[in-house]
GROMACS .gro file of C-alpha atoms in nm:
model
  188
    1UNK     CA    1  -5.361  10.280  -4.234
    2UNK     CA    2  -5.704  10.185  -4.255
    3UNK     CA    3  -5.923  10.387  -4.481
    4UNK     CA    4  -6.262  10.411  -4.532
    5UNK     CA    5  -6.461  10.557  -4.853
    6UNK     CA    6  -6.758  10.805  -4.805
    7UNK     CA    7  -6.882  11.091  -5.067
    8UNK     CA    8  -6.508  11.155  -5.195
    9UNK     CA    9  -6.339  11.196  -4.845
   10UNK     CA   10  -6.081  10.954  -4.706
   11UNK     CA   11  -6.022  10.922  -4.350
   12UNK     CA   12  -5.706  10.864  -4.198
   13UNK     CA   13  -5.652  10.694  -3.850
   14UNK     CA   14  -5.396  10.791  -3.718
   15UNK     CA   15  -5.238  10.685  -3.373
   16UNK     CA   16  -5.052  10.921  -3.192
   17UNK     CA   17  -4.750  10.832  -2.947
   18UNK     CA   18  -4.961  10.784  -2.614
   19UNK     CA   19  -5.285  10.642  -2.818
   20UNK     CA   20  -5.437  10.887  -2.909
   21UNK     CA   21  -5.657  10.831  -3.164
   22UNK     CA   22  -5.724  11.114  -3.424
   23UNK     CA   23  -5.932  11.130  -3.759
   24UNK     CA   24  -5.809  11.393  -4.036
   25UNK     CA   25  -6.050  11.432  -4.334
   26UNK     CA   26  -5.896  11.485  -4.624
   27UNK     CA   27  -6.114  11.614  -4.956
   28UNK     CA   28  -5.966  11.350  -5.221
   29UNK     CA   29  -6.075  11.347  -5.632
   30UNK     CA   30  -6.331  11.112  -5.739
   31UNK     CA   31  -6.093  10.948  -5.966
   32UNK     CA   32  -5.863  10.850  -5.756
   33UNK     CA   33  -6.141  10.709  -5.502
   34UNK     CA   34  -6.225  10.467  -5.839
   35UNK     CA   35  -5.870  10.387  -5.818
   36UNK     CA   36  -5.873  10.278  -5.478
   37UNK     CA   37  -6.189  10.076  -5.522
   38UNK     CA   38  -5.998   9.892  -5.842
   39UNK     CA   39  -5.698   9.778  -5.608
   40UNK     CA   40  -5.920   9.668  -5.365
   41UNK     CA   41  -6.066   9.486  -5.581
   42UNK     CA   42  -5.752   9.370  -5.737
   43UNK     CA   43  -5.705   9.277  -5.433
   44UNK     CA   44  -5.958   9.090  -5.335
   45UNK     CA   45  -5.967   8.902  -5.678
   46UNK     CA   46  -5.602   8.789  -5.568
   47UNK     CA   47  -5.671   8.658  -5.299
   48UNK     CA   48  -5.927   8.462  -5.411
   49UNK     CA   49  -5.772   8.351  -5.709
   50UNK     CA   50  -5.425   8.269  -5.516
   51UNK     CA   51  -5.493   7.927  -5.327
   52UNK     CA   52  -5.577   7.754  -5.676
   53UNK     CA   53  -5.179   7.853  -5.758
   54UNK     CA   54  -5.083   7.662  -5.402
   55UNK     CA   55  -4.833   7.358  -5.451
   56UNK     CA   56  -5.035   7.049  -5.367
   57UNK     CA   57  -4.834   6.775  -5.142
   58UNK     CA   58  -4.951   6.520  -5.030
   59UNK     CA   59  -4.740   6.342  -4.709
   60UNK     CA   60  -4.769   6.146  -4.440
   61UNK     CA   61  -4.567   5.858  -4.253
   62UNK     CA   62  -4.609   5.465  -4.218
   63UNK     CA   63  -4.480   5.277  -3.940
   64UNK     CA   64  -4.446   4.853  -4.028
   65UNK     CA   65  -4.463   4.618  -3.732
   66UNK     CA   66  -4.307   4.292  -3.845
   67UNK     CA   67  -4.414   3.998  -3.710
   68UNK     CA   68  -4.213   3.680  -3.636
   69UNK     CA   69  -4.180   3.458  -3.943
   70UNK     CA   70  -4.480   3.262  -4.043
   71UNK     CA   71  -4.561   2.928  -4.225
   72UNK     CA   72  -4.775   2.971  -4.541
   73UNK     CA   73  -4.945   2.719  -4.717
   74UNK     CA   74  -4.973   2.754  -5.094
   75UNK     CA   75  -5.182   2.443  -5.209
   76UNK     CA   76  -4.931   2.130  -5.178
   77UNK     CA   77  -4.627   2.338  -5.089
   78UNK     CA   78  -4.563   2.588  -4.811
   79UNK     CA   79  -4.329   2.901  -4.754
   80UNK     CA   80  -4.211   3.026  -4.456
   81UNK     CA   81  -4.172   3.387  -4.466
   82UNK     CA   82  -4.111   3.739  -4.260
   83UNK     CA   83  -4.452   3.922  -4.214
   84UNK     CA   84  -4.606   4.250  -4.091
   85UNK     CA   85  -4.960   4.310  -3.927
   86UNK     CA   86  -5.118   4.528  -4.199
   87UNK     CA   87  -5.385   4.497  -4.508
   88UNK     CA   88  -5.059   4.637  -4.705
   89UNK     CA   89  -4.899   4.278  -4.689
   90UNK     CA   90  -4.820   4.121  -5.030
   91UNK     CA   91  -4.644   3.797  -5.122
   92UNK     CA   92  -4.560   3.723  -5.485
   93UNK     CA   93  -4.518   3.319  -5.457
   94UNK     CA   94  -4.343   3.278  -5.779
   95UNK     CA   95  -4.055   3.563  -5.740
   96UNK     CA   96  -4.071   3.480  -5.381
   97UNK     CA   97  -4.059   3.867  -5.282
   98UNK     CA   98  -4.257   4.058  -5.035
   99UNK     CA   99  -4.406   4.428  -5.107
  100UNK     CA  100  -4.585   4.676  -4.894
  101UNK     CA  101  -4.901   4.809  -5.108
  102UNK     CA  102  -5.118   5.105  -4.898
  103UNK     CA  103  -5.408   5.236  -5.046
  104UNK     CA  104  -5.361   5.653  -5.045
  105UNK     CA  105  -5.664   5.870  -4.929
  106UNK     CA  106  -5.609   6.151  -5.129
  107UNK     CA  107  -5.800   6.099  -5.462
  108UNK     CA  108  -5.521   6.300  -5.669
  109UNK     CA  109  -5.389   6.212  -5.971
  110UNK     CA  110  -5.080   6.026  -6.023
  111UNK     CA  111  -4.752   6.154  -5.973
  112UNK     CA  112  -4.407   6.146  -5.812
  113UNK     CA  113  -4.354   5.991  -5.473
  114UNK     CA  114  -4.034   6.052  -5.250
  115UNK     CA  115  -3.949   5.855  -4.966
  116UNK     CA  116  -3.729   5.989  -4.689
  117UNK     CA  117  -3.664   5.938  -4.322
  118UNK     CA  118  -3.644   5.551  -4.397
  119UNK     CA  119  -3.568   5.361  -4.081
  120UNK     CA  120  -3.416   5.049  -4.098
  121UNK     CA  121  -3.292   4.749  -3.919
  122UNK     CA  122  -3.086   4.422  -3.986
  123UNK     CA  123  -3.278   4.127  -4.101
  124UNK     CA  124  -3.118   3.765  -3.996
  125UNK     CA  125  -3.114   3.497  -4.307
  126UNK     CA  126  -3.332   3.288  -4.019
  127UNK     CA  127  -3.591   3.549  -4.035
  128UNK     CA  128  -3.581   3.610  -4.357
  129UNK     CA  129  -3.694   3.238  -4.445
  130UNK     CA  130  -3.768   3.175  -4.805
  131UNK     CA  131  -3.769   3.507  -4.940
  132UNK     CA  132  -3.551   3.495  -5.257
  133UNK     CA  133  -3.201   3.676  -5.197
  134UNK     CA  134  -3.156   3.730  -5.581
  135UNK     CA  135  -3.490   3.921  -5.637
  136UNK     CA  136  -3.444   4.118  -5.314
  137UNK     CA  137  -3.384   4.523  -5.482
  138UNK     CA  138  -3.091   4.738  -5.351
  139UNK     CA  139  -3.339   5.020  -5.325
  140UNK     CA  140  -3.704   5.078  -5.201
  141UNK     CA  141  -3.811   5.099  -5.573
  142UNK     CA  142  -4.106   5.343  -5.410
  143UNK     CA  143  -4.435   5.416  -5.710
  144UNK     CA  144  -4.758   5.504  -5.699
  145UNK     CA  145  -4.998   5.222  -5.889
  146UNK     CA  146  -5.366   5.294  -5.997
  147UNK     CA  147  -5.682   5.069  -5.970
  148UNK     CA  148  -5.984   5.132  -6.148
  149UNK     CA  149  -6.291   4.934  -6.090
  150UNK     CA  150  -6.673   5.032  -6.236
  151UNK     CA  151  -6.505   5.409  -6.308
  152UNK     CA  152  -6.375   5.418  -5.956
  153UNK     CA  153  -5.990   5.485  -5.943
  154UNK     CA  154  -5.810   5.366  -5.630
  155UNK     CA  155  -5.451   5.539  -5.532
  156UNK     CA  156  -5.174   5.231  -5.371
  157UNK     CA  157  -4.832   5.362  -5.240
  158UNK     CA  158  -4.620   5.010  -5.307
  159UNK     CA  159  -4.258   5.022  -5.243
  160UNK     CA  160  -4.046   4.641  -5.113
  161UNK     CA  161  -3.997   4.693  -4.724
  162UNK     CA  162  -3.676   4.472  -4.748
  163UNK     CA  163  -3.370   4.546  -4.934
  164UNK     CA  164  -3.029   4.401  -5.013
  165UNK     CA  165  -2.710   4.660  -4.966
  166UNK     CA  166  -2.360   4.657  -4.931
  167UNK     CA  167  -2.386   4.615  -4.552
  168UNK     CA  168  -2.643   4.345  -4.573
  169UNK     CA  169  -2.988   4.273  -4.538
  170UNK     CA  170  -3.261   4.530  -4.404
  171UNK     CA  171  -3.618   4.578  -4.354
  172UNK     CA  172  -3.777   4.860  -4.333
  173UNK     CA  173  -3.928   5.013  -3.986
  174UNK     CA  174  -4.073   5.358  -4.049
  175UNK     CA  175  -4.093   5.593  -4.380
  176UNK     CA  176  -4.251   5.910  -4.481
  177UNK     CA  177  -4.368   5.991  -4.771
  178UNK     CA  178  -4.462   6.286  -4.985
  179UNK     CA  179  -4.666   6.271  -5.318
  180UNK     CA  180  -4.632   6.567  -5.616
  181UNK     CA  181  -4.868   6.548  -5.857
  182UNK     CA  182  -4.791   6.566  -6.210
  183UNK     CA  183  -4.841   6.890  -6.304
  184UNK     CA  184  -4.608   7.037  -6.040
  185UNK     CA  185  -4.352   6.750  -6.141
  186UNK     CA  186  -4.163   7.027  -6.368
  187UNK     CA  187  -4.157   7.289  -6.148
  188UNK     CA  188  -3.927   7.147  -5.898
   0.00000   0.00000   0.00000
């Protein structure tokens, strides 16, 4: 019921069956009108107070659109191998392994990333070209890495968009992601 405070009385609203409306004073002590006014503002401190306590996530989803295999040139030497169309593409010539690396726009700290709904889909040894086999991971091997230049700290999402499992090779298609900051890492 809604109630409203004025010189020590309290009215009711009350709705009758056919709606009705009808107001009953009712002659209430001036303590207990202080004790209404402390849990309102109880209250009203909660719910200010409350959002602070809120579990921050962070999520969202990344799509990869591969491209056909490529011919790169790395001084007198070239490699061919399988590419996307994003800024995320990198190529480690020397372990011969690809990675996806997005930067994050939430400026949170670091924490915990989980991947889920990972879609894949069957890589030929043709398009896989030079990549190394042996340094190819059996898992996504999903982290978050920081970069801090001139006291500016950047946020990357890198995880290896092709893996090696027991039913052959894959790259990945589509993931989502969601990012738990460190202080609600225990809480889980």
């Amino acid at each position: 019921f809604p109630v409203t405070i004025d010189n020590a009385k309290i009215y009711f609203l009350l709705l009758k069956p056919r709606g009705i409306k009808l107001f009953l004073p009712i002659k209430i002590s001036t303590s207990k009108v202080r004790s209404i006014k402390m849990k309102n503002r109880l209250f009203t401190w909660l719910l200010l107070v409350l959002p602070f306590f809120t579990f921050a996530q962070y999520s969202g989803s990344i799509v990869i659109n591969w491209s056909p295999t490529k011919t790169i040139n790395f001084g007198d030497y070239s490699l061919r191998i399988p590419t996307f169309d994003s800024n995320a593409f990198q190529f480690d010539p020397l372990t011969k392994s690809i990675l996806y690396s997005s930067p994050l726009q939430e400026t949170s700290t670091d924490g915990s990333v989980t991947i889920h709904n990972i879609t894949y889909e069957n890589i030929s040894a043709e398009e896989l070209g030079d990549v190394s086999l042996s340094n190819l991971p059996s898992t996504l091997n999903e982290k978050i890495n920081i970069s801090t230049s001139r006291d500016f700290s950047r946020f990357f999402l890198t995880f290896s968009p092709i893996i090696k499992d027991n039913f052959g090779i894959k790259k990945v298609i589509s993931v989502s992601y969601t990012i738990v900051p460190n202080c609600y890492r225990d809480w889980e």
